[in-house]
Amino acid sequence: MSSLTHKIPSYFKVKIDQDLCKKCKRCTTHCSYGVLSFNGEKIVSDDDKCVACNRCVAMCPGKAIRIIENDSYLPPHGNYTRRIRNIIWRQSGDGGVLLSATGNDRPIRVIFDDLLLDACQVTNPSIDPLRETIETKIFFGRKPQKLEFNYNIETPDDISLKTDFSPNFEIDMPIMIGHMSLGSISYNAVMAIYQAVKELNILAGSGEGGLHKDFYEYGPNIITEIASGRFGVDINYLQNAAGIEIKIGQGAKPGHGGHLPGEKVNSLISQTRMIPKGSDALSPYPHHDIYSIEDLAQLIAALKEATRYKVPIGVKIAAVHNSAPIAVGIARGGADFISIDGFRGGTGAAPRIIRDHAGIPIELAIAAVDERLRQENLRDQITLVAGGSVRYSADLIKAIALGADVCMVGMPVLIAMGCRVCQQCFRGLCSWGIATQQEYLVRRLDIDVARNRIINLFHSWNEELKEVLGAMGIDSVESLRSNRDRLRYIGPNPRIAEILGVKHAGE
Amino acid sequence: MSNNNKIEINAISDENPLDYKTLNEVIHRALSQGKTKIVLNNVCGQRFIGASLQGNIELIINGLPGNDLGIFMDGPRIVVNGNCEDQAGNTMNDGTIIIHGDCGDVIGLSARGGKIYVKKDVGYRVGIHIKEYEHKHPVLIIGGTAKDFLGEYMAGGIIIVLGLKINDDGSVEESNHPICGNELGTGIHRGKILLRTDENLEENLGIGAKLFEITESELKQIDPLLDEYCDAFSIPRELIDRKPFKVVKPISKRPFGGNYCGQIV
């Protein structure tokens, strides 16, 4: 009786139009959550298990399936929303820390949406991006503050460069696909991402999952990640990358480690992470060799030594209250790039309490870090990478105008590959073959199709970036960076505009 | 090994220690000239010595190497004639580090393979998150005693603490320090920690760790390692056998599996 009275009402209902249903049972094999089955007469659904991933809807040849919200059950309450009640029911049943995936799904106002872009009229004429060159490439790595030359007035022809250069490389768009490890997503998904970034000459992050041998050839477009578990970190991992990032924090779970459950550690994951099959892969919360900026500087220096000063070394932090002084410490600690991940950033698995409530919006973090680095005379030396829900090109453009050099993008890439944002990545049952390691599901993701969709997506973002740059009369994305005068604020809170260093619309 | 392959490097120049970058550059240059045995004299706190070196080479360090000795190392053998600072063998893949002295904290952090033998005592969080993989089983043997958080998050390999006081004149006695501190093996989910003691260590155990008596097969497993250790420091083997070993092992390969639950929201 008690299990019945405490049954959580289902979120969704699967409506099967029995007139249209051909009883081919295709939906029952495609549903990886065990919702649909054939009872000998017709297809029936166990709605409690449905996550609205829409795989059955897409696969039904008769278009007989519809998933609708179960809106008939709960008495409405503006404060104890369905979501809050659901959390309480679940926790009082299981007594555990609730897991979640993707990014923060609370309806918190998005600052990007309150920003408007400037455009040229009459003076400073706009540029036609279809006819004129607009540069969207970026040089990634530490830049010298100034150039010094060996020069003698007696021998004016004999001039040489004195300044030492740090390693830099060139990418064609200010875009990096954020760190998603093999483990959090499937082999096919990772392969599609790496092939796409190679084709586009942009970057992708390896995540803390090691680098499978098959991916070595994409190394020139991959930033590998050193996280607290040091999984898969060996000499090949360090020396086959365009750059190396020390992961301190992640926007979806600031201050939290990682936990890949043992059942996901199959032989592929085992080989790549270099851990035994079936064991949990625990990434400790902190790095145990980093308790201070001095310690961080030490690991940066160690990585530079280990790679013989050939690639940029950076540090990723989650956007938290004191990001700006931390970023200054990172820059002074010798990092060539800094990545900041906002509170809406994605994850394959994080405690819901942290995903939904920790960190700050990336817009504010970019502005604060950019401003502080500038005050400390460090801004132009550092490549600033920002992410944490850059959803479409508008967010990309606004993030750059606020002060980012490059944007990390994660969810849009998954959505491009077929993700329906059901937020169940941590269960490893992804019916679209993205966030799963089960062979029969992974096969569903066609690498070529996924790769082309990612290429198309970023091609269109880049074209839109050029359209906006042209309209602003700017011929290079580097001139948009930190150009906050080209933004105006229309939101309800002028204090936000102040922190962003952006004027109100009309000013 | 012929003398042609050997080179001596002075880590001090004009009474000033070389900075780590210069010293490592000199080492790399020597290696590129085909040297396989490098003796570093007057080492004085330089960090990252041996970082990411590969192959069948030997570094003899006379002096005090700084933090991250042999970080990311994959194969070489390092002998330190003296004490050593923190994080020796950090994320080591393969190789051997032999330290004729005391060691600081976090020795062997995240090492995946290789051996680290320490003659005397070590600090906190030693052997944290060492892990095994296929044929790789990192081994960490400490002649003296360890502090808190020994073998934290351990994911494979073997840590042995002997609880001896090995003096520089070669004499050996039982150490009068506690063999280890608190939070012993906390979060361990693979591998084992062997402590040569007859003390009851139940109170010292961390979360997910459990004490066992040593088995015959475990004794057999560590036998060649102990022989090698005694050889490295020229100490008599009989002494070690005078006290029994206690073994710390994980209660589960998934110590925190039950902490979480999912939901559809």
mmCIF file with all atom_site columns, C-alpha atoms in Angstrom, chain A residues 302-422:
data_model
loop_
_atom_site.group_PDB
_atom_site.id
_atom_site.type_symbol
_atom_site.label_atom_id
_atom_site.label_alt_id
_atom_site.label_comp_id
_atom_site.label_asym_id
_atom_site.label_entity_id
_atom_site.label_seq_id
_atom_site.pdbx_PDB_ins_code
_atom_site.Cartn_x
_atom_site.Cartn_y
_atom_site.Cartn_z
_atom_site.occupancy
_atom_site.B_iso_or_equiv
_atom_site.pdbx_formal_charge
_atom_site.auth_seq_id
_atom_site.auth_comp_id
_atom_site.auth_asym_id
_atom_site.auth_atom_id
_atom_site.pdbx_PDB_model_num
ATOM 1   C CA . ALA A 1 302 ? 55.386 21.052 -14.818 1.00 0.00 ? 302 ALA A CA 1
ATOM 2   C CA . LEU A 1 303 ? 53.186 20.708 -17.888 1.00 0.00 ? 303 LEU A CA 1
ATOM 3   C CA . LYS A 1 304 ? 55.288 23.216 -19.786 1.00 0.00 ? 304 LYS A CA 1
ATOM 4   C CA . GLU A 1 305 ? 58.376 21.217 -18.857 1.00 0.00 ? 305 GLU A CA 1
ATOM 5   C CA . ALA A 1 306 ? 56.690 17.954 -19.821 1.00 0.00 ? 306 ALA A CA 1
ATOM 6   C CA . THR A 1 307 ? 55.754 19.319 -23.247 1.00 0.00 ? 307 THR A CA 1
ATOM 7   C CA . ARG A 1 308 ? 59.052 21.173 -23.716 1.00 0.00 ? 308 ARG A CA 1
ATOM 8   C CA . TYR A 1 309 ? 57.282 24.557 -24.020 1.00 0.00 ? 309 TYR A CA 1
ATOM 9   C CA . LYS A 1 310 ? 55.631 23.640 -27.317 1.00 0.00 ? 310 LYS A CA 1
ATOM 10  C CA . VAL A 1 311 ? 51.916 24.088 -26.513 1.00 0.00 ? 311 VAL A CA 1
ATOM 11  C CA . PRO A 1 312 ? 49.815 26.589 -24.576 1.00 0.00 ? 312 PRO A CA 1
ATOM 12  C CA . ILE A 1 313 ? 48.843 25.499 -21.062 1.00 0.00 ? 313 ILE A CA 1
ATOM 13  C CA . GLY A 1 314 ? 45.613 26.823 -19.578 1.00 0.00 ? 314 GLY A CA 1
ATOM 14  C CA . VAL A 1 315 ? 43.353 26.518 -16.587 1.00 0.00 ? 315 VAL A CA 1
ATOM 15  C CA . LYS A 1 316 ? 39.603 26.088 -16.482 1.00 0.00 ? 316 LYS A CA 1
ATOM 16  C CA . ILE A 1 317 ? 37.565 27.361 -13.570 1.00 0.00 ? 317 ILE A CA 1
ATOM 17  C CA . ALA A 1 318 ? 33.872 27.524 -12.909 1.00 0.00 ? 318 ALA A CA 1
ATOM 18  C CA . ALA A 1 319 ? 32.375 31.009 -12.767 1.00 0.00 ? 319 ALA A CA 1
ATOM 19  C CA . VAL A 1 320 ? 32.027 31.635 -9.050  1.00 0.00 ? 320 VAL A CA 1
ATOM 20  C CA . HIS A 1 321 ? 31.829 34.682 -6.821  1.00 0.00 ? 321 HIS A CA 1
ATOM 21  C CA . ASN A 1 322 ? 35.534 35.495 -6.856  1.00 0.00 ? 322 ASN A CA 1
ATOM 22  C CA . SER A 1 323 ? 36.416 34.483 -10.400 1.00 0.00 ? 323 SER A CA 1
ATOM 23  C CA . ALA A 1 324 ? 38.173 37.749 -11.198 1.00 0.00 ? 324 ALA A CA 1
ATOM 24  C CA . PRO A 1 325 ? 40.957 37.611 -8.595  1.00 0.00 ? 325 PRO A CA 1
ATOM 25  C CA . ILE A 1 326 ? 41.332 33.860 -9.200  1.00 0.00 ? 326 ILE A CA 1
ATOM 26  C CA . ALA A 1 327 ? 41.758 34.519 -12.915 1.00 0.00 ? 327 ALA A CA 1
ATOM 27  C CA . VAL A 1 328 ? 44.448 37.082 -12.159 1.00 0.00 ? 328 VAL A CA 1
ATOM 28  C CA . GLY A 1 329 ? 46.237 34.495 -10.048 1.00 0.00 ? 329 GLY A CA 1
ATOM 29  C CA . ILE A 1 330 ? 46.000 31.999 -12.901 1.00 0.00 ? 330 ILE A CA 1
ATOM 30  C CA . ALA A 1 331 ? 47.404 34.518 -15.390 1.00 0.00 ? 331 ALA A CA 1
ATOM 31  C CA . ARG A 1 332 ? 50.250 35.427 -13.064 1.00 0.00 ? 332 ARG A CA 1
ATOM 32  C CA . GLY A 1 333 ? 50.807 31.734 -12.411 1.00 0.00 ? 333 GLY A CA 1
ATOM 33  C CA . GLY A 1 334 ? 51.907 31.370 -16.006 1.00 0.00 ? 334 GLY A CA 1
ATOM 34  C CA . ALA A 1 335 ? 48.780 30.101 -17.747 1.00 0.00 ? 335 ALA A CA 1
ATOM 35  C CA . ASP A 1 336 ? 48.560 30.933 -21.444 1.00 0.00 ? 336 ASP A CA 1
ATOM 36  C CA . PHE A 1 337 ? 44.788 30.718 -21.514 1.00 0.00 ? 337 PHE A CA 1
ATOM 37  C CA . ILE A 1 338 ? 41.980 30.827 -18.990 1.00 0.00 ? 338 ILE A CA 1
ATOM 38  C CA . SER A 1 339 ? 38.659 29.085 -19.486 1.00 0.00 ? 339 SER A CA 1
ATOM 39  C CA . ILE A 1 340 ? 35.630 30.134 -17.487 1.00 0.00 ? 340 ILE A CA 1
ATOM 40  C CA . ASP A 1 341 ? 32.528 28.009 -17.369 1.00 0.00 ? 341 ASP A CA 1
ATOM 41  C CA . GLY A 1 342 ? 29.273 29.684 -16.318 1.00 0.00 ? 342 GLY A CA 1
ATOM 42  C CA . PHE A 1 343 ? 26.640 28.285 -13.986 1.00 0.00 ? 343 PHE A CA 1
ATOM 43  C CA . ARG A 1 344 ? 24.487 27.084 -16.876 1.00 0.00 ? 344 ARG A CA 1
ATOM 44  C CA . GLY A 1 345 ? 27.312 24.934 -18.244 1.00 0.00 ? 345 GLY A CA 1
ATOM 45  C CA . GLY A 1 346 ? 26.597 21.331 -19.084 1.00 0.00 ? 346 GLY A CA 1
ATOM 46  C CA . THR A 1 347 ? 27.523 18.014 -17.523 1.00 0.00 ? 347 THR A CA 1
ATOM 47  C CA . GLY A 1 348 ? 26.987 14.311 -18.029 1.00 0.00 ? 348 GLY A CA 1
ATOM 48  C CA . ALA A 1 349 ? 26.308 13.847 -14.336 1.00 0.00 ? 349 ALA A CA 1
ATOM 49  C CA . ALA A 1 350 ? 26.218 16.268 -11.432 1.00 0.00 ? 350 ALA A CA 1
ATOM 50  C CA . PRO A 1 351 ? 24.322 16.532 -8.191  1.00 0.00 ? 351 PRO A CA 1
ATOM 51  C CA . ARG A 1 352 ? 21.168 18.503 -8.954  1.00 0.00 ? 352 ARG A CA 1
ATOM 52  C CA . ILE A 1 353 ? 21.678 20.735 -5.939  1.00 0.00 ? 353 ILE A CA 1
ATOM 53  C CA . ILE A 1 354 ? 24.993 21.960 -7.354  1.00 0.00 ? 354 ILE A CA 1
ATOM 54  C CA . ARG A 1 355 ? 23.950 22.081 -10.998 1.00 0.00 ? 355 ARG A CA 1
ATOM 55  C CA . ASP A 1 356 ? 20.935 24.205 -10.165 1.00 0.00 ? 356 ASP A CA 1
ATOM 56  C CA . HIS A 1 357 ? 22.245 26.463 -7.426  1.00 0.00 ? 357 HIS A CA 1
ATOM 57  C CA . ALA A 1 358 ? 26.029 26.975 -7.558  1.00 0.00 ? 358 ALA A CA 1
ATOM 58  C CA . GLY A 1 359 ? 28.055 29.465 -9.556  1.00 0.00 ? 359 GLY A CA 1
ATOM 59  C CA . ILE A 1 360 ? 27.274 32.711 -11.364 1.00 0.00 ? 360 ILE A CA 1
ATOM 60  C CA . PRO A 1 361 ? 26.172 33.600 -14.898 1.00 0.00 ? 361 PRO A CA 1
ATOM 61  C CA . ILE A 1 362 ? 28.942 33.561 -17.474 1.00 0.00 ? 362 ILE A CA 1
ATOM 62  C CA . GLU A 1 363 ? 28.047 37.037 -18.740 1.00 0.00 ? 363 GLU A CA 1
ATOM 63  C CA . LEU A 1 364 ? 28.965 38.583 -15.390 1.00 0.00 ? 364 LEU A CA 1
ATOM 64  C CA . ALA A 1 365 ? 32.052 36.403 -15.022 1.00 0.00 ? 365 ALA A CA 1
ATOM 65  C CA . ILE A 1 366 ? 33.415 37.340 -18.455 1.00 0.00 ? 366 ILE A CA 1
ATOM 66  C CA . ALA A 1 367 ? 32.935 41.036 -17.778 1.00 0.00 ? 367 ALA A CA 1
ATOM 67  C CA . ALA A 1 368 ? 34.445 40.850 -14.288 1.00 0.00 ? 368 ALA A CA 1
ATOM 68  C CA . VAL A 1 369 ? 37.450 38.779 -15.370 1.00 0.00 ? 369 VAL A CA 1
ATOM 69  C CA . ASP A 1 370 ? 38.062 40.844 -18.501 1.00 0.00 ? 370 ASP A CA 1
ATOM 70  C CA . GLU A 1 371 ? 37.912 44.057 -16.498 1.00 0.00 ? 371 GLU A CA 1
ATOM 71  C CA . ARG A 1 372 ? 40.211 42.840 -13.743 1.00 0.00 ? 372 ARG A CA 1
ATOM 72  C CA . LEU A 1 373 ? 42.771 41.393 -16.155 1.00 0.00 ? 373 LEU A CA 1
ATOM 73  C CA . ARG A 1 374 ? 42.793 44.737 -17.912 1.00 0.00 ? 374 ARG A CA 1
ATOM 74  C CA . GLN A 1 375 ? 43.357 46.614 -14.657 1.00 0.00 ? 375 GLN A CA 1
ATOM 75  C CA . GLU A 1 376 ? 46.275 44.301 -13.933 1.00 0.00 ? 376 GLU A CA 1
ATOM 76  C CA . ASN A 1 377 ? 47.667 44.831 -17.427 1.00 0.00 ? 377 ASN A CA 1
ATOM 77  C CA . LEU A 1 378 ? 47.323 41.135 -18.210 1.00 0.00 ? 378 LEU A CA 1
ATOM 78  C CA . ARG A 1 379 ? 44.328 41.027 -20.534 1.00 0.00 ? 379 ARG A CA 1
ATOM 79  C CA . ASP A 1 380 ? 46.142 41.218 -23.847 1.00 0.00 ? 380 ASP A CA 1
ATOM 80  C CA . GLN A 1 381 ? 48.576 38.492 -22.857 1.00 0.00 ? 381 GLN A CA 1
ATOM 81  C CA . ILE A 1 382 ? 45.925 35.896 -22.150 1.00 0.00 ? 382 ILE A CA 1
ATOM 82  C CA . THR A 1 383 ? 43.451 34.022 -24.328 1.00 0.00 ? 383 THR A CA 1
ATOM 83  C CA . LEU A 1 384 ? 40.115 34.048 -22.503 1.00 0.00 ? 384 LEU A CA 1
ATOM 84  C CA . VAL A 1 385 ? 37.803 31.155 -23.264 1.00 0.00 ? 385 VAL A CA 1
ATOM 85  C CA . ALA A 1 386 ? 34.237 31.358 -21.969 1.00 0.00 ? 386 ALA A CA 1
ATOM 86  C CA . GLY A 1 387 ? 31.323 28.978 -21.944 1.00 0.00 ? 387 GLY A CA 1
ATOM 87  C CA . GLY A 1 388 ? 28.411 27.884 -19.857 1.00 0.00 ? 388 GLY A CA 1
ATOM 88  C CA . SER A 1 389 ? 25.447 28.039 -22.117 1.00 0.00 ? 389 SER A CA 1
ATOM 89  C CA . VAL A 1 390 ? 26.449 29.743 -25.292 1.00 0.00 ? 390 VAL A CA 1
ATOM 90  C CA . ARG A 1 391 ? 23.310 28.562 -27.034 1.00 0.00 ? 391 ARG A CA 1
ATOM 91  C CA . TYR A 1 392 ? 23.478 30.170 -30.436 1.00 0.00 ? 392 TYR A CA 1
ATOM 92  C CA . SER A 1 393 ? 25.450 32.720 -32.406 1.00 0.00 ? 393 SER A CA 1
ATOM 93  C CA . ALA A 1 394 ? 23.817 35.659 -30.606 1.00 0.00 ? 394 ALA A CA 1
ATOM 94  C CA . ASP A 1 395 ? 25.267 34.442 -27.301 1.00 0.00 ? 395 ASP A CA 1
ATOM 95  C CA . LEU A 1 396 ? 28.636 33.882 -28.958 1.00 0.00 ? 396 LEU A CA 1
ATOM 96  C CA . ILE A 1 397 ? 28.728 37.417 -30.326 1.00 0.00 ? 397 ILE A CA 1
ATOM 97  C CA . LYS A 1 398 ? 27.648 38.985 -27.030 1.00 0.00 ? 398 LYS A CA 1
ATOM 98  C CA . ALA A 1 399 ? 30.146 36.894 -25.048 1.00 0.00 ? 399 ALA A CA 1
ATOM 99  C CA . ILE A 1 400 ? 32.963 38.103 -27.310 1.00 0.00 ? 400 ILE A CA 1
ATOM 100 C CA . ALA A 1 401 ? 31.817 41.719 -27.017 1.00 0.00 ? 401 ALA A CA 1
ATOM 101 C CA . LEU A 1 402 ? 31.844 41.306 -23.237 1.00 0.00 ? 402 LEU A CA 1
ATOM 102 C CA . GLY A 1 403 ? 35.445 40.126 -23.315 1.00 0.00 ? 403 GLY A CA 1
ATOM 103 C CA . ALA A 1 404 ? 35.872 36.494 -24.387 1.00 0.00 ? 404 ALA A CA 1
ATOM 104 C CA . ASP A 1 405 ? 38.325 35.509 -27.131 1.00 0.00 ? 405 ASP A CA 1
ATOM 105 C CA . VAL A 1 406 ? 36.809 32.091 -27.749 1.00 0.00 ? 406 VAL A CA 1
ATOM 106 C CA . CYS A 1 407 ? 33.540 30.474 -26.668 1.00 0.00 ? 407 CYS A CA 1
ATOM 107 C CA . MET A 1 408 ? 33.089 26.918 -25.443 1.00 0.00 ? 408 MET A CA 1
ATOM 108 C CA . VAL A 1 409 ? 29.995 25.272 -26.833 1.00 0.00 ? 409 VAL A CA 1
ATOM 109 C CA . GLY A 1 410 ? 28.590 21.953 -25.668 1.00 0.00 ? 410 GLY A CA 1
ATOM 110 C CA . MET A 1 411 ? 24.838 21.449 -25.638 1.00 0.00 ? 411 MET A CA 1
ATOM 111 C CA . PRO A 1 412 ? 24.224 22.937 -29.109 1.00 0.00 ? 412 PRO A CA 1
ATOM 112 C CA . VAL A 1 413 ? 26.625 20.327 -30.498 1.00 0.00 ? 413 VAL A CA 1
ATOM 113 C CA . LEU A 1 414 ? 24.717 17.520 -28.819 1.00 0.00 ? 414 LEU A CA 1
ATOM 114 C CA . ILE A 1 415 ? 21.410 18.968 -29.979 1.00 0.00 ? 415 ILE A CA 1
ATOM 115 C CA . ALA A 1 416 ? 22.809 19.165 -33.506 1.00 0.00 ? 416 ALA A CA 1
ATOM 116 C CA . MET A 1 417 ? 23.598 15.447 -33.272 1.00 0.00 ? 417 MET A CA 1
ATOM 117 C CA . GLY A 1 418 ? 20.064 14.578 -32.194 1.00 0.00 ? 418 GLY A CA 1
ATOM 118 C CA . CYS A 1 419 ? 19.884 15.211 -28.445 1.00 0.00 ? 419 CYS A CA 1
ATOM 119 C CA . ARG A 1 420 ? 16.362 16.119 -27.263 1.00 0.00 ? 420 ARG A CA 1
ATOM 120 C CA . VAL A 1 421 ? 17.595 17.463 -23.880 1.00 0.00 ? 421 VAL A CA 1
ATOM 121 C CA . CYS A 1 422 ? 15.809 14.851 -21.766 1.00 0.00 ? 422 CYS A CA 1
#
